[in-house]
XYZ file of C-alpha atoms in Angstrom:
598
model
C -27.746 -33.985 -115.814
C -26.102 -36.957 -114.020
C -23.789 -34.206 -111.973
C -26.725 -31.860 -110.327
C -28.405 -32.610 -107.117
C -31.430 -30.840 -106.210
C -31.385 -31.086 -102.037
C -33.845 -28.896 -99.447
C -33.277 -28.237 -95.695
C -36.232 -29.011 -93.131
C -36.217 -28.805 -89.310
C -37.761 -27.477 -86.695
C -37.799 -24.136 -85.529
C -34.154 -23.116 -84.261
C -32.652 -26.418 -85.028
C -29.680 -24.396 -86.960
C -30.759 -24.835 -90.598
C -29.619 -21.637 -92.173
C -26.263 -21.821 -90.027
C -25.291 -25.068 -91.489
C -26.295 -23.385 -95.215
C -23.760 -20.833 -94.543
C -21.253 -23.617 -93.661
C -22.276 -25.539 -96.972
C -21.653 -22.432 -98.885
C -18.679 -21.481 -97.100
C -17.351 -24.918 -97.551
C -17.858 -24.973 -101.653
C -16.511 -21.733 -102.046
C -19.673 -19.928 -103.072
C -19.208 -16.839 -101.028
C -16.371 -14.740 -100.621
C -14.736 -13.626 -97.751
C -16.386 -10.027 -98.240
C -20.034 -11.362 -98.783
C -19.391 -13.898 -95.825
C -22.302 -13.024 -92.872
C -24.303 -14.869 -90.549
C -27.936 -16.731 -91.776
C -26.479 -15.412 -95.002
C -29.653 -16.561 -97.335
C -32.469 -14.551 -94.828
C -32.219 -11.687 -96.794
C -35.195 -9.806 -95.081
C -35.037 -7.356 -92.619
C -37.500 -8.990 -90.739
C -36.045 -12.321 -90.897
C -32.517 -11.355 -89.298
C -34.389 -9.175 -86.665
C -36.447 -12.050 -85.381
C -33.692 -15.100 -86.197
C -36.274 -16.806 -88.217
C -36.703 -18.133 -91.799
C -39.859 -16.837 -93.315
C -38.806 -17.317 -97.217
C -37.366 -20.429 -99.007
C -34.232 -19.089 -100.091
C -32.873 -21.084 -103.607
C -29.100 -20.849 -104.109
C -26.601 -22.944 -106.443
C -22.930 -24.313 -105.246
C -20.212 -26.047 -107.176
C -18.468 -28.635 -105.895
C -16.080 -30.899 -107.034
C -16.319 -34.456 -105.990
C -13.593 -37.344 -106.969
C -12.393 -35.204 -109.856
C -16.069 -34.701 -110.815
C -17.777 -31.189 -110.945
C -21.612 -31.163 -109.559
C -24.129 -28.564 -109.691
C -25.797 -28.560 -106.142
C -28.890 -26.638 -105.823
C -29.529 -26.050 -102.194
C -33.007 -24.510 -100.931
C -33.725 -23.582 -97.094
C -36.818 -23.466 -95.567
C -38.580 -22.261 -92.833
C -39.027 -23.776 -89.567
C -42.242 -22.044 -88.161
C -45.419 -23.978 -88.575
C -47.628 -20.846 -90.360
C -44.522 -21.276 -93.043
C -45.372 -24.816 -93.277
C -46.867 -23.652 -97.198
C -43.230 -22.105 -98.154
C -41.926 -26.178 -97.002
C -44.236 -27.455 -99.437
C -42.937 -25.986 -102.221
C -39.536 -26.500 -101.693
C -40.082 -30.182 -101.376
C -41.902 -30.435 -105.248
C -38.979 -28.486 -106.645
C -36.258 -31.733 -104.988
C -35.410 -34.674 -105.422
C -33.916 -35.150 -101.665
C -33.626 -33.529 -97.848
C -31.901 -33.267 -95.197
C -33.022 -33.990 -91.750
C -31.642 -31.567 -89.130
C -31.877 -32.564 -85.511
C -30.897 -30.252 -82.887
C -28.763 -33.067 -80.363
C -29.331 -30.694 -77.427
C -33.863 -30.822 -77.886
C -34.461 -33.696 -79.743
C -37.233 -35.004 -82.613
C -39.739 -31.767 -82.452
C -43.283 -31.636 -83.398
C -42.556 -29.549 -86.706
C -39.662 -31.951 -87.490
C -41.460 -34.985 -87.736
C -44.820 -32.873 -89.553
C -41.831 -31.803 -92.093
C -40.468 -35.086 -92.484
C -43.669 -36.878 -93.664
C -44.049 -34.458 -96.267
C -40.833 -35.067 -97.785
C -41.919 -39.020 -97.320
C -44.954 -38.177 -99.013
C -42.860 -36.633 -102.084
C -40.958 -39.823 -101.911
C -37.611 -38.136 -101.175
C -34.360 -39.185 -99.975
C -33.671 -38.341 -96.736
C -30.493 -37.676 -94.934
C -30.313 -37.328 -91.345
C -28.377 -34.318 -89.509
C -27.438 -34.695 -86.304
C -26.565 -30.981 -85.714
C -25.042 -28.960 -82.762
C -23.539 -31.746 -81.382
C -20.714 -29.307 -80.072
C -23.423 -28.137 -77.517
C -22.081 -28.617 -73.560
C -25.871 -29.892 -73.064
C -25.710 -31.993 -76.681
C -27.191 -35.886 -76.127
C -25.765 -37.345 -79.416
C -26.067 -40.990 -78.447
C -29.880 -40.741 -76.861
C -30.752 -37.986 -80.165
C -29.318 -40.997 -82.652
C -31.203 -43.345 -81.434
C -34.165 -41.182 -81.713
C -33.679 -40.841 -85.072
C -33.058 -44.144 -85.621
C -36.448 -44.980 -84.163
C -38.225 -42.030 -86.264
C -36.743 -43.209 -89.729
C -36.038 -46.796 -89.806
C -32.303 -45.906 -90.881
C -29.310 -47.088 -89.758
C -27.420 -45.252 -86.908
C -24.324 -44.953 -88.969
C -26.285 -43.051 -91.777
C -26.913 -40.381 -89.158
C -24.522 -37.660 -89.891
C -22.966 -36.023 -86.834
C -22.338 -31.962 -87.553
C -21.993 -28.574 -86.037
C -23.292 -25.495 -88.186
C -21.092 -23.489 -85.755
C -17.501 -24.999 -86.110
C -17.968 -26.426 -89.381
C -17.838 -30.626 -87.803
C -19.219 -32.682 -90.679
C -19.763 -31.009 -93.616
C -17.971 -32.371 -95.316
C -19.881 -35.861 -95.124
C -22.922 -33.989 -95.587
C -21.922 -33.004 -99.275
C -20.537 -36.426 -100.276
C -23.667 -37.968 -98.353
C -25.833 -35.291 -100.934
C -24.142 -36.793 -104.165
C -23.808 -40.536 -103.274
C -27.588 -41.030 -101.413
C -29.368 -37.936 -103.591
C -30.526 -39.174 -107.180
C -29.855 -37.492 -110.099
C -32.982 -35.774 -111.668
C -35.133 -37.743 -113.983
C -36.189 -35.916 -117.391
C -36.073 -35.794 -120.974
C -33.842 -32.881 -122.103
C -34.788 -33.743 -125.857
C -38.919 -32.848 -124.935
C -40.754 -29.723 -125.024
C -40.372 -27.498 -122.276
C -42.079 -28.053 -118.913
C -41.212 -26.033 -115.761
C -42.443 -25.865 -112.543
C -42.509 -22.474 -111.101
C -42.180 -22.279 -107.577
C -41.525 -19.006 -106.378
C -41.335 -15.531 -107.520
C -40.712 -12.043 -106.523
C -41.586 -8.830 -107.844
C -38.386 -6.230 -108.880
C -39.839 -2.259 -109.188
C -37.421 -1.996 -112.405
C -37.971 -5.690 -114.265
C -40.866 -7.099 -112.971
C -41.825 -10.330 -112.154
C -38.684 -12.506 -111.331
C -39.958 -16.278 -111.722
C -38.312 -18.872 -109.858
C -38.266 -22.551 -111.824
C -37.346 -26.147 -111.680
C -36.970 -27.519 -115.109
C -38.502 -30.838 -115.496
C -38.204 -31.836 -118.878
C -36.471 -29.917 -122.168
C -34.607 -26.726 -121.941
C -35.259 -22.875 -121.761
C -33.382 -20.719 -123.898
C -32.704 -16.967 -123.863
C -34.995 -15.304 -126.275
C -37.127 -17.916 -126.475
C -41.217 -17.743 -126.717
C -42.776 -19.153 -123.780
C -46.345 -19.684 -122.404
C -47.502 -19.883 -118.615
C -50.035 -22.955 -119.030
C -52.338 -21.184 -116.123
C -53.276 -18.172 -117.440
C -52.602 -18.775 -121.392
C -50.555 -16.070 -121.575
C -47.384 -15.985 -123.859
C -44.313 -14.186 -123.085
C -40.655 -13.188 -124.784
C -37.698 -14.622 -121.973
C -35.913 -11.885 -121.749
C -33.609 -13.102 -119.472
C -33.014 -16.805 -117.856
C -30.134 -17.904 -115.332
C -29.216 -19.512 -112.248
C -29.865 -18.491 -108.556
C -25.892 -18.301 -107.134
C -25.853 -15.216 -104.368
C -26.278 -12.582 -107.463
C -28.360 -14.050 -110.593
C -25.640 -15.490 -113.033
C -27.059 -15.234 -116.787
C -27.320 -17.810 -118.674
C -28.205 -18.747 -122.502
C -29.783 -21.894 -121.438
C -31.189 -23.794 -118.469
C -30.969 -27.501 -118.988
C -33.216 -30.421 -117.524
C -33.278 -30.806 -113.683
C -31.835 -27.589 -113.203
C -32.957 -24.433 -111.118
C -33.203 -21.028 -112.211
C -35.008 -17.576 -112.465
C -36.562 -15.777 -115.756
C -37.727 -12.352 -116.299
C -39.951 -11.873 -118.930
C -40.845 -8.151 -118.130
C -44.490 -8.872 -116.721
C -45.627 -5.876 -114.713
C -48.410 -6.768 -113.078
C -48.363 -9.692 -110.438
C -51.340 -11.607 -111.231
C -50.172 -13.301 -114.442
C -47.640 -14.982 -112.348
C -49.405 -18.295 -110.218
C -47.095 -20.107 -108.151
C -47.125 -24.084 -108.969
C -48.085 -23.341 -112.370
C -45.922 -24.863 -115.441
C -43.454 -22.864 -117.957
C -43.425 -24.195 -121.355
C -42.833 -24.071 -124.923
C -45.598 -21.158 -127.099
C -44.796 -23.223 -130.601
C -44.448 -26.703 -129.045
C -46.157 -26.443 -125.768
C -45.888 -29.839 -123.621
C -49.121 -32.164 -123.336
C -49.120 -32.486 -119.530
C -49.394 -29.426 -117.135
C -47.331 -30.604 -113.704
C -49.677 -31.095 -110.699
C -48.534 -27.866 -108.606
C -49.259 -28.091 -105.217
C -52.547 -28.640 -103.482
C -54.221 -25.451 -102.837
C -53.438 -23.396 -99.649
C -56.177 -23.250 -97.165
C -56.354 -20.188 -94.722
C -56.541 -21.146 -91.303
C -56.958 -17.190 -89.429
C -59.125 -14.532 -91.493
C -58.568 -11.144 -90.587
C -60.110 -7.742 -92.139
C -56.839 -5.269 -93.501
C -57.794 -1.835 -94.102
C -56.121 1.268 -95.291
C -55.691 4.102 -92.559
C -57.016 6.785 -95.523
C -59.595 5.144 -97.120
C -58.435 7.114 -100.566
C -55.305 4.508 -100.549
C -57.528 0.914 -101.208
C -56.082 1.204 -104.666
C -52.715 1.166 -103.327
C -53.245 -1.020 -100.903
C -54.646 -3.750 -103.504
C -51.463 -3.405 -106.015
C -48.909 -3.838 -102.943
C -50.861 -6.839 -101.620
C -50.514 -8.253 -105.445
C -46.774 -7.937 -105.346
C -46.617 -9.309 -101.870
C -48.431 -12.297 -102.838
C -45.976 -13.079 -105.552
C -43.788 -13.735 -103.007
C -46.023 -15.154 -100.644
C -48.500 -17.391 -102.403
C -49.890 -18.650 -99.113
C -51.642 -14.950 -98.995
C -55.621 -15.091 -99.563
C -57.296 -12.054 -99.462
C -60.850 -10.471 -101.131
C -62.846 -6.909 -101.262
C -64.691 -6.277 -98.852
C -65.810 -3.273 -96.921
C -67.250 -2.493 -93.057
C -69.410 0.501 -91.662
C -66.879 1.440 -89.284
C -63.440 1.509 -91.450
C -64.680 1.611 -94.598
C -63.485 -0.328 -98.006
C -60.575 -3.022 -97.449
C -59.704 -6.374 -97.720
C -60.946 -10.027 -96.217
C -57.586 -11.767 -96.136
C -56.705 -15.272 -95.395
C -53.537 -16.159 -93.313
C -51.993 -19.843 -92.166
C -51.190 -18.791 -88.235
C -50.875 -15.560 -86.050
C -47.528 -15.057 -87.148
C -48.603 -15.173 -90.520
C -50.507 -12.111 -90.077
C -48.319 -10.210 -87.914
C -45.174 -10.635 -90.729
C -48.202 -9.728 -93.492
C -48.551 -6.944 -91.757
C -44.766 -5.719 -90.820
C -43.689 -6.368 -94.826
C -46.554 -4.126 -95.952
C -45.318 -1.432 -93.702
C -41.736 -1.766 -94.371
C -42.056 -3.043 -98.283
C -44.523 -0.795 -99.495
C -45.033 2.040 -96.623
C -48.665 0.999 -96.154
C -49.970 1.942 -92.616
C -52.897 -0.576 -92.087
C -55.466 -1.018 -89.606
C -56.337 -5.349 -88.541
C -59.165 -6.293 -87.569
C -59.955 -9.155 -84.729
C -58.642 -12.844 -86.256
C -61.526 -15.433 -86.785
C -61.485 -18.344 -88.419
C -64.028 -19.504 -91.211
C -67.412 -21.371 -90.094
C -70.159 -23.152 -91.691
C -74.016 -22.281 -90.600
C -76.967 -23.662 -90.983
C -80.237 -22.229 -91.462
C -83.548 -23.838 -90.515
C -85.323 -22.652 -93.298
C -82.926 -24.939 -95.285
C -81.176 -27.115 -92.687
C -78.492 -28.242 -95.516
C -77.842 -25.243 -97.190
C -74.372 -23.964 -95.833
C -73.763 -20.517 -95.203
C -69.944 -19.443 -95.190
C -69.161 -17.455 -92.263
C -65.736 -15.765 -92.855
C -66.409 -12.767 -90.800
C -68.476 -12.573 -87.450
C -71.606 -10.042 -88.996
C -72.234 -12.595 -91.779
C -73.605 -15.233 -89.169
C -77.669 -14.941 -89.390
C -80.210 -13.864 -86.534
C -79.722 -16.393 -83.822
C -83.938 -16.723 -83.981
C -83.222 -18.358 -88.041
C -80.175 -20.549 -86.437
C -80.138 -24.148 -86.679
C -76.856 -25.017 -86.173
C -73.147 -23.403 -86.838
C -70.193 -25.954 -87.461
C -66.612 -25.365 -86.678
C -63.026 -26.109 -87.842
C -61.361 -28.647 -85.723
C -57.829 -29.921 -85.418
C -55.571 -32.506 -84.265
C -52.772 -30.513 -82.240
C -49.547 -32.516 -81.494
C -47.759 -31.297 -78.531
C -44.417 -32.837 -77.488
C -43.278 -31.787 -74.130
C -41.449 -32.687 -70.945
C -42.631 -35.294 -68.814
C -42.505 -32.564 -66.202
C -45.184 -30.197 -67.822
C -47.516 -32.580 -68.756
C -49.961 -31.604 -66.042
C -50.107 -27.565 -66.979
C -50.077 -28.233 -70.703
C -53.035 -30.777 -70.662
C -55.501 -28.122 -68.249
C -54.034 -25.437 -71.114
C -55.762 -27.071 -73.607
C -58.676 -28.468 -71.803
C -59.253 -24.761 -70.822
C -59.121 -24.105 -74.893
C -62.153 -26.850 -75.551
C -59.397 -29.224 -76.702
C -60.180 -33.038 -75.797
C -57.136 -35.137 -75.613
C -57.022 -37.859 -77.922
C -53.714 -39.648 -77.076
C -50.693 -39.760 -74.835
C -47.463 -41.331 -76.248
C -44.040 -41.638 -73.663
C -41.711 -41.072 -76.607
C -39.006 -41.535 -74.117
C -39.169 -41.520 -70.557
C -38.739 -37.483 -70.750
C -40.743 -36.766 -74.015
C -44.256 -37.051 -74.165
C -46.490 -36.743 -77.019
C -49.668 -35.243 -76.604
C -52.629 -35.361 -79.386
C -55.813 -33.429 -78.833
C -58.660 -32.510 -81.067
C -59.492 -28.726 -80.341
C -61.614 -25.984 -82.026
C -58.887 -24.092 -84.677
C -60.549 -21.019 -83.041
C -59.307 -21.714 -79.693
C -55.593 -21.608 -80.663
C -55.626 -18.583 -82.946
C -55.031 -15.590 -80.494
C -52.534 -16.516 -77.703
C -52.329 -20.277 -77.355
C -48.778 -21.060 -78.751
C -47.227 -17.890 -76.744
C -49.348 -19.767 -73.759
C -48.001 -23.074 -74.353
C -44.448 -22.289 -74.388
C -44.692 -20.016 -71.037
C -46.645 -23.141 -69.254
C -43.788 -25.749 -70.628
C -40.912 -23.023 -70.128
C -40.264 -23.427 -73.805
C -39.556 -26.648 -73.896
C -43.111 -27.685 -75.884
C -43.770 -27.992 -79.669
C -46.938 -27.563 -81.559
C -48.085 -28.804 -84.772
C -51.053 -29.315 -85.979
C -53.214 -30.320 -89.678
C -57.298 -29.524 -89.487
C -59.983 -32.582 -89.342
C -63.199 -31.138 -90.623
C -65.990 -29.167 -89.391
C -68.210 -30.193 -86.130
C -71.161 -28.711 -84.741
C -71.015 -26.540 -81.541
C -72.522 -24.143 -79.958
C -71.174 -20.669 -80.641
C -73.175 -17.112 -80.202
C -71.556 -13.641 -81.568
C -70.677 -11.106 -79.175
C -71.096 -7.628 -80.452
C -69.493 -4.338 -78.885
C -71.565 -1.109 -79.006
C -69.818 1.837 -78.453
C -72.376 5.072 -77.934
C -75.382 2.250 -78.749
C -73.332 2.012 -82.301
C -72.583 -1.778 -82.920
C -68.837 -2.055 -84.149
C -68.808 -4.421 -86.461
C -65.064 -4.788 -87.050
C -64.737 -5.841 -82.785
C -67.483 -8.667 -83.271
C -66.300 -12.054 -82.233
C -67.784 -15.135 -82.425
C -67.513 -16.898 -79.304
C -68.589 -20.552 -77.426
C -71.719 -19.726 -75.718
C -70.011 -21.292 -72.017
C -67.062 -18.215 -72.513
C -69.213 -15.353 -73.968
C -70.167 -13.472 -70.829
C -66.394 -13.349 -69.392
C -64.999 -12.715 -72.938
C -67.881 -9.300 -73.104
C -67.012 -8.651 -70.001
C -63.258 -8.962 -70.489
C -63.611 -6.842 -73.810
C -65.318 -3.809 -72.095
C -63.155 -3.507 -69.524
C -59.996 -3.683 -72.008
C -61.749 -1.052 -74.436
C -62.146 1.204 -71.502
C -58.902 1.718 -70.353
C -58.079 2.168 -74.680
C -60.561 4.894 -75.737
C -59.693 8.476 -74.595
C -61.982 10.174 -72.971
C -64.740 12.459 -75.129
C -66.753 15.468 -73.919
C -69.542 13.302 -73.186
C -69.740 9.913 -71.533
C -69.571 6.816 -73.768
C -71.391 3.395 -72.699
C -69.430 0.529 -73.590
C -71.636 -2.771 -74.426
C -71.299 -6.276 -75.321
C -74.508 -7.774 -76.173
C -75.457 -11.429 -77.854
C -78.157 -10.544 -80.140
C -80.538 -7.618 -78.198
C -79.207 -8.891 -74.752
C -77.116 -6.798 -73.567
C -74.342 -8.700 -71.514
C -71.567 -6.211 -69.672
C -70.890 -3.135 -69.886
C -68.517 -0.448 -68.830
C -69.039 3.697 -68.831
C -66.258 5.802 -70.067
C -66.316 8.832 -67.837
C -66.602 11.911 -69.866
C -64.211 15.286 -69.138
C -65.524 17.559 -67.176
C -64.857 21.342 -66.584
C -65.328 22.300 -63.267
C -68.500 24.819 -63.785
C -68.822 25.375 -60.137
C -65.922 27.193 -59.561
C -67.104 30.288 -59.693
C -69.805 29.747 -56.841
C -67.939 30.566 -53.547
C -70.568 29.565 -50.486
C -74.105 30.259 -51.176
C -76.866 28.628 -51.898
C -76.782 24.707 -53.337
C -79.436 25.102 -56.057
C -77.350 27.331 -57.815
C -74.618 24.969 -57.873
C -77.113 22.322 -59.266
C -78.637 24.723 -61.800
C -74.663 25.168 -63.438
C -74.624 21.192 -63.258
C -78.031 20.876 -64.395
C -77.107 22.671 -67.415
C -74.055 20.716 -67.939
C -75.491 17.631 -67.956
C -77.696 18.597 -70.447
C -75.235 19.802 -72.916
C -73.068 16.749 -72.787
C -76.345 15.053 -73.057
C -76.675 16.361 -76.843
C -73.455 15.998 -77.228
C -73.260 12.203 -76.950
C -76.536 12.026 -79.737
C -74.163 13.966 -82.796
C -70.630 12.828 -81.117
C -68.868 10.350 -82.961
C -66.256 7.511 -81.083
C -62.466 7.150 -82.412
C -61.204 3.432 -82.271
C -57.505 3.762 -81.825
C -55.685 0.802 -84.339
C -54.452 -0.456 -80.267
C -58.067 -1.324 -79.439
C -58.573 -4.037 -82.255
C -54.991 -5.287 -81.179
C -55.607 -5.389 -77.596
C -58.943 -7.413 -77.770
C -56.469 -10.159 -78.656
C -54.591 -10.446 -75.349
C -57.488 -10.672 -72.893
C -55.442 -12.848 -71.030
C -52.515 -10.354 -70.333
């Protein structure tokens, strides 16, 4: 046990974390020649499309070390604050990280968020200093950063270049001196953390594990402390690029099991493997339990595919724990699912992998976030409000609370000035202003979580030309003054377009939302009156012409009233039309009310 290290990557976004795993695994001889490609472990279409990390990605190099052979069990993570969950877990299954700092941007927002997270897990840290082949690379000012950030000594920080390959060599003997050994008892019963899975369509559930303590054996009867549940390991082994089998999986090790289980909720991520005869006294704390920052309604396109729809977003969550979702149905799209999400991006990959994984074409509803209301019948009774038509009449209203944050911006000393009116246009109140250096500025500001779910990130990086970083962690519920703005299309309220809004921005949001609905919505036979209305006020509204035939055209000259008797007629036909006609939403119309600012 003395020779494994169990080690995880964190950075910022872009800071070149899955480059310099390639170069690790290049370097130890874990891929071949043929299997050799760039950000090898983002195995996901998705992921190589977009050049981000969305998974952890477990692998296992060898490496011999002053004549000694080690076991080092390498896990990357993502960069991307909604994957902040995925960083989490990584850190429970290690014992130490590494620090990667780009030497061309600097410290980051998510880099320092990540970084007190592995402090938290009391981990050994090793600083990166990486891309320091850059033309525009700053090693000495970036060092001393670091320096600064972790109290370290400059010579501990490790200069490197995912690109050429500079350093990596320090970084694995850095990993095995620094890095302890994992603690545990190989001679107790089995205990396992499980911290990932995936589902396979011909074996099932694959498990992902850190053993803590004893050993897990081919064969061998095991029991999921969670759900109760006892199953037959079928087959256990360690995570290299393929799944090597293996009779047995040692203390402190890292590895995957398949026990055959077909269906994906018997499998909880954080929950502990261990022994059916001898089963270990202590369950492992997991990790703390993922809270959903963005709600958004999913629903099937054919309402006869729920079914299907629930089983694929089973298997998805298997590999995604940091997926919430719950039943529920609305008037205008039918039965479908309330589901939880961390960020906007969150949502939009939820969506894309349901697509592409399991060919599900789904319709999203508008993003909210999750408020609290009060009543005045019983002023401290809280009502949940996870979707905008659950809010009670505004006449029964005492008082409706919102999620707050503290945002962390680091930016340019240059865009200070466009980044603070950003968020003071968003409700956010600044808090604190920190020179980090005298080009880096860190900005803290409590603002309203629904503020930043639509558009404020892509915003904030087109007022700071990219060059500002956003993190953020929530700080409770506070009282404001919000009012729901309902659409009515045809004088039919559509529930799945309500928003709840801050009463100061509800008549330009209405206002914005008709307009944007009326370019979206064909044209019918009749015309369609598009409302927004706070309660029974009605607040803006736009008319969506109907299409006309031309019923004139057969008059040539004559007299006028028998051009107005044709139109007469007409009008009263489309007029009876519009009472039985029936409004198609296209899915772009529940998108669009997102970018009200484009």
């Amino acid at each position: 046990m003395k020779n494994i290290r169990n080690f995880c990557i964190i950075a910022h976004i872009d800071h070149g974390k899955s480059t310099l795993a390639d170069r690790l695994l290049d370097f130890t001889g874990s891929v071949t020649d043929r299997e050799k490609q760039d950000q090898l472990l983002d195995n996901m279409d998705l992921e190589r499309e977009r050049g981000i990390t969305i998974k952890s990605h477990a692998i296992q190099m060898e490496y011999t070390y002053k004549g000694e052979q080690y076991i080092l069990n390498l896990i990357d993570t993502p960069g991307h604050v909604d994957f902040s969950y995925e960083v989490s877990r990584s850190i429970a299954a290690c014992e130490g990280a590494l620090l990667i700092v780009d030497a061309a941007q600097s410290i980051q927002a998510q880099t320092i968020s990540n970084l007190y997270l592995a402090l938290e897990n009391d981990l050994e840290i090793i600083p990166v200093l990486n891309k320091i082949d850059l033309p525009s690379a700053n090693p000495e000012e970036v060092t001393d950063d670091i320096v600064d950030l972790l109290g370290c000594d400059p010579s501990e920080v490790i200069p490197a270049s995912g690109k050429t390959g500079l350093g990596v060599e320090d970084i694995l003997s850095a990993i095995i001196e620094r890095i302890p050994a994992p603690q545990g008892n190989p001679e107790e019963p089995l205990q396992a953390l499980i911290f990932d899975s995936v589902y396979n369509p011909f074996r099932g559930v694959e498990t992902y594990f850190r053993v803590i303590n004893g050993s897990i054996k081919k064969g061998q009867n095991i029991k999921f402390i969670a759900t109760g549940k006892t199953y037959f390991a079928d087959e256990v082994g360690t995570l290299k690029l393929t799944q090597v089998k293996k009779q047995e999986i040692k203390a402190g090790d890292v590895g995957y099991l398949i026990t055959g289980i077909k269906d994906a909720r018997e499998v909880k991520v954080g929950d502990t493997i261990t022994d059916a005869k001898e089963p270990t006294k202590n369950a492992i704390s997991g990790f703390e339990d993922v809270k959903p920052m963005v709600f958004a309604g999913i629903y099937p396109v054919d309402t006869e595919d729920y079914e299907e729809l629930r089983a694929s977003m089973e298997k998805l969550q298997l590999n995604d724990a940091s997926l919430v979702f719950a039943p529920e149905s609305s008037a205008a799209l039918g039965f479908g699912f309330r589901c939880g999400f961390l960020g906007m991006l969150h949502l939009e990959i939820i969506q894309e992998r349901l697509e592409r994984e399991f060919d599900m074409t789904v319709i999203t509803t508008v993003p909210n976030v999750s408020y609290h209301a009060f009543t005045n019948k019983n002023p401290d009774d809280i009502v949940i409000v996870n979707n905008p038509s659950d809010l009670p009449e505004p006449s029964t209203l005492n008082r409706v609370e919102e999620p707050f944050i503290k945002a962390t911006i680091i930016t340019k000393a240059d865009f200070v000035g466009p980044v603070m009116s950003l968020c003071i246009e968003k409700r956010g109140q600044i808090t604190n202003q920190t020179y980090l250096t005298t080009e880096r500025v860190e900005l803290s500001f409590d603002m309203p979580l629904a503020e930043i779910v639509f558009d404020f990130y892509d915003r904030l990086k087109t007022v700071s030309k990219g060059y500002a970083s956003f993190d953020y962690s929530p700080i409770g519920m506070r009282a404001s003054k919000l009012v729901r703005v309902d659409i009515l299309l045809n004088a039919q309220t559509v529930d799945a377009l309500s928003a709840l809004v801050h009463t100061d921005n509800a008549y330009t949001i209405g206002k914005k939302m008709t307009e944007k609905l009326k370019e979206l919505i064909p044209r019918q036979q009749f015309d369609i009156p598009v409302q927004a209305a706070i309660g029974a006020k009605i607040i803006a509204r736009e008319t969506i012409k109907a299409l006309r035939k031309d019923v004139t055209a057969k008059c040539y000259g004559g007299d006028i009233s028998r051009k107005r008797k044709l139109l007469e007629k007409q009008k009263k036909g489309k007029k009876r039309m519009r009472q039985v006609g029936n409004v198609e939403i296209p899915q772009q119309a529940f998108m669009a009310v997102l970018k009200l600012n484009d």
